[in-house]
Amino acid sequence: MIAGVDIGGTKIAVGMVDDNGQVREQQQCATDAAGGYRKAIANVERMLRSTSNKAGVEITGIGIGSTGPVYPFTGQFGNVDFFPQWCGENPVADLAKVFNVSVAMENDGDAAALAEASWGAGRNKDTLLYVTIGTGIGVGVILNGKIYRGVDQAHPEIGHHVIDPSGPLCSCGFQGCWESFAAGPALVSWMKRSVPDDYAHLPALTAKRIFELAREGDEWAKRAVAHEAKYLGLGLANLVTMFVPDVIILGGSVMKSADLLLDRAREIIAASCKFVPFERTEITLASLGEDTNLIGAARVWYSHFGQGSTPKSTS
């Protein structure tokens, strides 16, 4: 039984994942970056023991998927936006020592891509992009069945490719990155900049609430969703043009409202990808549901240690 650990900017989830890619038991807690790395790793240890006990299983390996940058071959965090004080800390070494099992870590976008390639919508696809859109935008790239890595084995930060250099300031320090236009916080920021001061819903705006308001017919929320759909589509069109993948799989909290976004995004792809066979690229939602990242974290272990390289079918 492989334990998955999904470390995000706002929460950490852990769970027991069987060799069919099914989550048997899980728990989560706030990331609490300000509380420090040692507190966070203690929370992970506690939740791992609790979930394995509740599932009645012994942990035989641990896979970690984390918002990046991370260094898969050393097990260390890089300078992660959401918890920069954790840079250089090594959860792979720390959890291996505590549980006496093999541990591996990848960027969470790569982890989710591995999950969908092995157990989900990307099965039997040679070229796959997994795009998660939530607090940030992460992209995992699978080429010829393997994670694509750049120089020094680095994970490409595709969420930070520039859409418009005159656009909003991004957390990376530049302006107009895809993430600064289309991630959940960017949607909220655009709405707050745009609505009048007396807008009734201003004090409690979240991305989720904006989508709810759009469904209720609120005109400002509908404008915000249209803005989101436009920049989602522009980013996806760039990926189609650059990679011409078999499939792009979309996940993350923003994509829970995909029905409000994808028609417009597909229109933009069709209008701007004329020189590639864009119609052959399937655009689909993550098939593993809200547990995609957690399942992906477990799949990281398989990818590093070579066991279960031919996953069982979930059909």
Tab-separated table of N, CA and C in Angstrom, residues 138-240:
chain	number	residue	atom	x	y	z
A	138	GLY	N	-0.282	24.779	-12.616
A	138	GLY	CA	0.811	23.834	-12.784
A	138	GLY	C	0.544	22.954	-13.993
A	139	VAL	N	1.601	22.584	-14.690
A	139	VAL	CA	1.462	21.749	-15.879
A	139	VAL	C	2.471	20.606	-15.800
A	140	GLY	N	1.971	19.398	-15.946
A	140	GLY	CA	2.834	18.227	-16.059
A	140	GLY	C	2.846	17.752	-17.499
A	141	VAL	N	4.025	17.444	-18.014
A	141	VAL	CA	4.179	17.050	-19.418
A	141	VAL	C	4.668	15.610	-19.484
A	142	ILE	N	3.904	14.767	-20.173
A	142	ILE	CA	4.308	13.381	-20.410
A	142	ILE	C	4.578	13.233	-21.899
A	143	LEU	N	5.820	12.939	-22.266
A	143	LEU	CA	6.205	12.703	-23.650
A	143	LEU	C	6.703	11.283	-23.794
A	144	ASN	N	6.127	10.565	-24.742
A	144	ASN	CA	6.496	9.163	-24.965
A	144	ASN	C	6.422	8.357	-23.675
A	145	GLY	N	5.406	8.661	-22.872
A	145	GLY	CA	5.149	7.896	-21.664
A	145	GLY	C	5.978	8.273	-20.459
A	146	LYS	N	6.843	9.291	-20.575
A	146	LYS	CA	7.708	9.661	-19.460
A	146	LYS	C	7.596	11.155	-19.156
A	147	ILE	N	7.842	11.510	-17.888
A	147	ILE	CA	7.855	12.918	-17.505
A	147	ILE	C	8.938	13.645	-18.291
A	148	TYR	N	8.563	14.772	-18.881
A	148	TYR	CA	9.561	15.606	-19.537
A	148	TYR	C	10.281	16.447	-18.490
A	149	ARG	N	11.599	16.442	-18.549
A	149	ARG	CA	12.423	17.274	-17.673
A	149	ARG	C	13.368	18.097	-18.539
A	150	GLY	N	13.642	19.298	-18.078
A	150	GLY	CA	14.553	20.171	-18.797
A	150	GLY	C	15.982	20.041	-18.304
A	151	VAL	N	16.777	21.050	-18.572
A	151	VAL	CA	18.165	21.058	-18.155
A	151	VAL	C	18.236	20.918	-16.635
A	152	ASP	N	19.232	20.183	-16.154
A	152	ASP	CA	19.391	19.929	-14.720
A	152	ASP	C	18.167	19.228	-14.145
A	153	GLN	N	17.426	18.504	-15.037
A	153	GLN	CA	16.241	17.732	-14.636
A	153	GLN	C	15.111	18.618	-14.103
A	154	ALA	N	15.091	19.891	-14.512
A	154	ALA	CA	14.123	20.842	-13.979
A	154	ALA	C	12.731	20.622	-14.575
A	155	HIS	N	11.721	20.957	-13.767
A	155	HIS	CA	10.328	20.929	-14.202
A	155	HIS	C	10.006	22.253	-14.885
A	156	PRO	N	9.487	22.238	-16.118
A	156	PRO	CA	9.143	23.496	-16.790
A	156	PRO	C	7.978	24.194	-16.075
A	157	GLU	N	8.133	25.461	-15.784
A	157	GLU	CA	7.082	26.221	-15.096
A	157	GLU	C	6.181	26.888	-16.141
A	158	ILE	N	5.341	26.079	-16.761
A	158	ILE	CA	4.524	26.539	-17.884
A	158	ILE	C	3.446	27.517	-17.430
A	159	GLY	N	3.047	27.451	-16.169
A	159	GLY	CA	2.104	28.427	-15.647
A	159	GLY	C	2.651	29.838	-15.670
A	160	HIS	N	3.962	29.966	-15.865
A	160	HIS	CA	4.594	31.289	-15.883
A	160	HIS	C	5.059	31.696	-17.282
A	161	HIS	N	4.502	31.053	-18.314
A	161	HIS	CA	4.784	31.601	-19.645
A	161	HIS	C	3.933	32.856	-19.817
A	162	VAL	N	4.491	33.829	-20.517
A	162	VAL	CA	3.903	35.169	-20.562
A	162	VAL	C	2.816	35.244	-21.628
A	163	ILE	N	1.648	35.685	-21.203
A	163	ILE	CA	0.525	35.921	-22.103
A	163	ILE	C	0.542	37.371	-22.600
A	164	ASP	N	0.809	38.304	-21.692
A	164	ASP	CA	0.797	39.736	-22.020
A	164	ASP	C	1.737	40.452	-21.052
A	165	PRO	N	2.890	40.948	-21.524
A	165	PRO	CA	3.871	41.568	-20.621
A	165	PRO	C	3.382	42.844	-19.955
A	166	SER	N	2.260	43.382	-20.401
A	166	SER	CA	1.682	44.546	-19.728
A	166	SER	C	0.600	44.139	-18.736
A	167	GLY	N	0.481	42.844	-18.497
A	167	GLY	CA	-0.556	42.325	-17.619
A	167	GLY	C	-0.223	42.463	-16.148
A	168	PRO	N	-1.013	41.811	-15.277
A	168	PRO	CA	-0.824	41.953	-13.834
A	168	PRO	C	0.527	41.411	-13.357
A	169	LEU	N	0.998	41.968	-12.269
A	169	LEU	CA	2.225	41.470	-11.647
A	169	LEU	C	1.986	40.052	-11.137
A	170	CYS	N	2.915	39.164	-11.433
A	170	CYS	CA	2.808	37.765	-11.017
A	170	CYS	C	3.676	37.526	-9.786
A	171	SER	N	3.390	36.457	-9.065
A	171	SER	CA	4.174	36.115	-7.874
A	171	SER	C	5.625	35.806	-8.212
A	172	CYS	N	5.908	35.482	-9.480
A	172	CYS	CA	7.285	35.183	-9.879
A	172	CYS	C	8.110	36.448	-10.045
A	173	GLY	N	7.438	37.616	-10.030
A	173	GLY	CA	8.147	38.873	-10.168
A	173	GLY	C	8.013	39.518	-11.526
A	174	PHE	N	7.489	38.763	-12.499
A	174	PHE	CA	7.299	39.336	-13.833
A	174	PHE	C	5.833	39.727	-13.990
A	175	GLN	N	5.479	40.239	-15.142
A	175	GLN	CA	4.105	40.646	-15.401
A	175	GLN	C	3.483	39.821	-16.511
A	176	GLY	N	2.195	39.560	-16.359
A	176	GLY	CA	1.424	38.975	-17.447
A	176	GLY	C	1.593	37.499	-17.668
A	177	CYS	N	2.077	36.753	-16.651
A	177	CYS	CA	2.154	35.300	-16.778
A	177	CYS	C	0.751	34.704	-16.849
A	178	TRP	N	0.650	33.509	-17.419
A	178	TRP	CA	-0.647	32.824	-17.514
A	178	TRP	C	-1.301	32.730	-16.135
A	179	GLU	N	-0.506	32.397	-15.119
A	179	GLU	CA	-1.033	32.256	-13.770
A	179	GLU	C	-1.630	33.572	-13.256
A	180	SER	N	-1.026	34.685	-13.640
A	180	SER	CA	-1.513	35.978	-13.152
A	180	SER	C	-2.827	36.384	-13.808
A	181	PHE	N	-3.205	35.693	-14.883
A	181	PHE	CA	-4.477	35.954	-15.558
A	181	PHE	C	-5.549	34.920	-15.223
A	182	ALA	N	-5.161	33.665	-15.056
A	182	ALA	CA	-6.165	32.596	-15.081
A	182	ALA	C	-6.238	31.729	-13.835
A	183	ALA	N	-5.337	31.880	-12.873
A	183	ALA	CA	-5.463	31.113	-11.620
A	183	ALA	C	-6.617	31.675	-10.795
A	184	GLY	N	-7.065	30.920	-9.790
A	184	GLY	CA	-8.177	31.352	-8.958
A	184	GLY	C	-8.000	32.732	-8.345
A	185	PRO	N	-6.864	33.020	-7.697
A	185	PRO	CA	-6.661	34.357	-7.131
A	185	PRO	C	-6.685	35.462	-8.178
A	186	ALA	N	-6.249	35.157	-9.407
A	186	ALA	CA	-6.280	36.154	-10.470
A	186	ALA	C	-7.715	36.515	-10.840
A	187	LEU	N	-8.592	35.524	-10.830
A	187	LEU	CA	-10.012	35.770	-11.089
A	187	LEU	C	-10.585	36.718	-10.039
A	188	VAL	N	-10.249	36.457	-8.781
A	188	VAL	CA	-10.740	37.308	-7.693
A	188	VAL	C	-10.163	38.718	-7.820
A	189	SER	N	-8.865	38.812	-8.124
A	189	SER	CA	-8.223	40.126	-8.246
A	189	SER	C	-8.849	40.957	-9.359
A	190	TRP	N	-9.124	40.309	-10.496
A	190	TRP	CA	-9.749	41.045	-11.605
A	190	TRP	C	-11.111	41.575	-11.181
A	191	MET	N	-11.878	40.746	-10.496
A	191	MET	CA	-13.215	41.159	-10.061
A	191	MET	C	-13.129	42.339	-9.094
A	192	LYS	N	-12.207	42.271	-8.136
A	192	LYS	CA	-12.083	43.346	-7.150
A	192	LYS	C	-11.633	44.652	-7.796
A	193	ARG	N	-10.779	44.554	-8.823
A	193	ARG	CA	-10.331	45.763	-9.521
A	193	ARG	C	-11.430	46.385	-10.367
A	194	SER	N	-12.385	45.573	-10.775
A	194	SER	CA	-13.345	45.997	-11.783
A	194	SER	C	-14.670	46.495	-11.224
A	195	VAL	N	-15.138	45.897	-10.124
A	195	VAL	CA	-16.480	46.230	-9.639
A	195	VAL	C	-16.473	47.583	-8.926
A	196	PRO	N	-17.632	48.238	-8.864
A	196	PRO	CA	-17.712	49.499	-8.105
A	196	PRO	C	-17.567	49.259	-6.607
A	197	ASP	N	-17.232	50.292	-5.886
A	197	ASP	CA	-16.990	50.178	-4.448
A	197	ASP	C	-18.214	49.694	-3.683
A	198	ASP	N	-19.394	49.951	-4.203
A	198	ASP	CA	-20.612	49.558	-3.488
A	198	ASP	C	-21.155	48.201	-3.947
A	199	TYR	N	-20.349	47.445	-4.671
A	199	TYR	CA	-20.787	46.115	-5.110
A	199	TYR	C	-21.083	45.249	-3.893
A	200	ALA	N	-22.260	44.679	-3.839
A	200	ALA	CA	-22.756	44.032	-2.617
A	200	ALA	C	-21.923	42.838	-2.186
A	201	HIS	N	-21.328	42.128	-3.117
A	201	HIS	CA	-20.638	40.877	-2.779
A	201	HIS	C	-19.133	41.055	-2.600
A	202	LEU	N	-18.668	42.278	-2.639
A	202	LEU	CA	-17.229	42.544	-2.627
A	202	LEU	C	-16.502	41.978	-1.402
A	203	PRO	N	-17.060	42.104	-0.180
A	203	PRO	CA	-16.285	41.679	0.999
A	203	PRO	C	-15.964	40.181	1.051
A	204	ALA	N	-16.771	39.348	0.425
A	204	ALA	CA	-16.595	37.891	0.583
A	204	ALA	C	-16.288	37.198	-0.737
A	205	LEU	N	-15.610	37.874	-1.643
A	205	LEU	CA	-15.352	37.281	-2.945
A	205	LEU	C	-14.284	36.192	-2.881
A	206	THR	N	-14.596	35.051	-3.461
A	206	THR	CA	-13.648	33.974	-3.728
A	206	THR	C	-13.927	33.498	-5.148
A	207	ALA	N	-13.029	32.724	-5.703
A	207	ALA	CA	-13.271	32.195	-7.046
A	207	ALA	C	-14.555	31.362	-7.063
A	208	LYS	N	-14.722	30.533	-6.055
A	208	LYS	CA	-15.931	29.711	-5.982
A	208	LYS	C	-17.185	30.570	-5.954
A	209	ARG	N	-17.155	31.648	-5.164
A	209	ARG	CA	-18.322	32.520	-5.057
A	209	ARG	C	-18.598	33.241	-6.370
A	210	ILE	N	-17.563	33.626	-7.085
A	210	ILE	CA	-17.754	34.300	-8.369
A	210	ILE	C	-18.472	33.381	-9.354
A	211	PHE	N	-18.076	32.126	-9.401
A	211	PHE	CA	-18.756	31.183	-10.291
A	211	PHE	C	-20.216	30.987	-9.866
A	212	GLU	N	-20.459	30.933	-8.560
A	212	GLU	CA	-21.841	30.816	-8.070
A	212	GLU	C	-22.667	32.023	-8.503
A	213	LEU	N	-22.101	33.219	-8.347
A	213	LEU	CA	-22.810	34.433	-8.730
A	213	LEU	C	-23.085	34.473	-10.228
A	214	ALA	N	-22.120	33.986	-11.019
A	214	ALA	CA	-22.322	33.960	-12.468
A	214	ALA	C	-23.498	33.056	-12.826
A	215	ARG	N	-23.595	31.935	-12.153
A	215	ARG	CA	-24.727	31.026	-12.403
A	215	ARG	C	-26.059	31.673	-12.015
A	216	GLU	N	-26.004	32.560	-11.015
A	216	GLU	CA	-27.224	33.238	-10.561
A	216	GLU	C	-27.580	34.436	-11.441
A	217	GLY	N	-26.711	34.742	-12.416
A	217	GLY	CA	-26.995	35.819	-13.345
A	217	GLY	C	-26.366	37.155	-13.030
A	218	ASP	N	-25.499	37.215	-12.015
A	218	ASP	CA	-24.839	38.472	-11.668
A	218	ASP	C	-23.956	38.928	-12.835
A	219	GLU	N	-24.191	40.165	-13.304
A	219	GLU	CA	-23.509	40.636	-14.498
A	219	GLU	C	-22.005	40.805	-14.302
A	220	TRP	N	-21.580	41.309	-13.156
A	220	TRP	CA	-20.142	41.465	-12.916
A	220	TRP	C	-19.452	40.099	-12.844
A	221	ALA	N	-20.099	39.134	-12.202
A	221	ALA	CA	-19.515	37.792	-12.129
A	221	ALA	C	-19.443	37.161	-13.511
A	222	LYS	N	-20.444	37.386	-14.330
A	222	LYS	CA	-20.423	36.851	-15.700
A	222	LYS	C	-19.274	37.458	-16.500
A	223	ARG	N	-19.005	38.753	-16.287
A	223	ARG	CA	-17.859	39.379	-16.958
A	223	ARG	C	-16.543	38.767	-16.479
A	224	ALA	N	-16.456	38.526	-15.175
A	224	ALA	CA	-15.238	37.931	-14.622
A	224	ALA	C	-15.015	36.530	-15.187
A	225	VAL	N	-16.068	35.753	-15.305
A	225	VAL	CA	-15.956	34.399	-15.853
A	225	VAL	C	-15.565	34.461	-17.327
A	226	ALA	N	-16.101	35.422	-18.062
A	226	ALA	CA	-15.714	35.577	-19.469
A	226	ALA	C	-14.229	35.917	-19.593
A	227	HIS	N	-13.753	36.781	-18.699
A	227	HIS	CA	-12.327	37.132	-18.668
A	227	HIS	C	-11.490	35.895	-18.366
A	228	GLU	N	-11.913	35.106	-17.389
A	228	GLU	CA	-11.217	33.872	-17.044
A	228	GLU	C	-11.183	32.909	-18.222
A	229	ALA	N	-12.315	32.727	-18.887
A	229	ALA	CA	-12.386	31.793	-20.012
A	229	ALA	C	-11.455	32.216	-21.145
A	230	LYS	N	-11.398	33.534	-21.388
A	230	LYS	CA	-10.522	34.049	-22.449
A	230	LYS	C	-9.069	33.680	-22.182
A	231	TYR	N	-8.594	33.930	-20.969
A	231	TYR	CA	-7.184	33.697	-20.691
A	231	TYR	C	-6.865	32.227	-20.449
A	232	LEU	N	-7.839	31.473	-19.980
A	232	LEU	CA	-7.675	30.025	-19.967
A	232	LEU	C	-7.464	29.533	-21.391
A	233	GLY	N	-8.318	29.999	-22.311
A	233	GLY	CA	-8.212	29.577	-23.699
A	233	GLY	C	-6.910	29.990	-24.354
A	234	LEU	N	-6.434	31.193	-24.080
A	234	LEU	CA	-5.171	31.638	-24.668
A	234	LEU	C	-4.003	30.768	-24.214
A	235	GLY	N	-3.961	30.459	-22.927
A	235	GLY	CA	-2.893	29.606	-22.429
A	235	GLY	C	-2.947	28.210	-23.024
A	236	LEU	N	-4.146	27.650	-23.084
A	236	LEU	CA	-4.295	26.307	-23.666
A	236	LEU	C	-3.948	26.316	-25.154
A	237	ALA	N	-4.329	27.379	-25.859
A	237	ALA	CA	-3.989	27.468	-27.278
A	237	ALA	C	-2.473	27.466	-27.479
A	238	ASN	N	-1.752	28.164	-26.610
A	238	ASN	CA	-0.289	28.142	-26.694
A	238	ASN	C	0.251	26.730	-26.515
A	239	LEU	N	-0.326	25.980	-25.566
A	239	LEU	CA	0.137	24.609	-25.342
A	239	LEU	C	-0.159	23.719	-26.543
A	240	VAL	N	-1.327	23.894	-27.134
A	240	VAL	CA	-1.670	23.106	-28.320
A	240	VAL	C	-0.696	23.408	-29.449
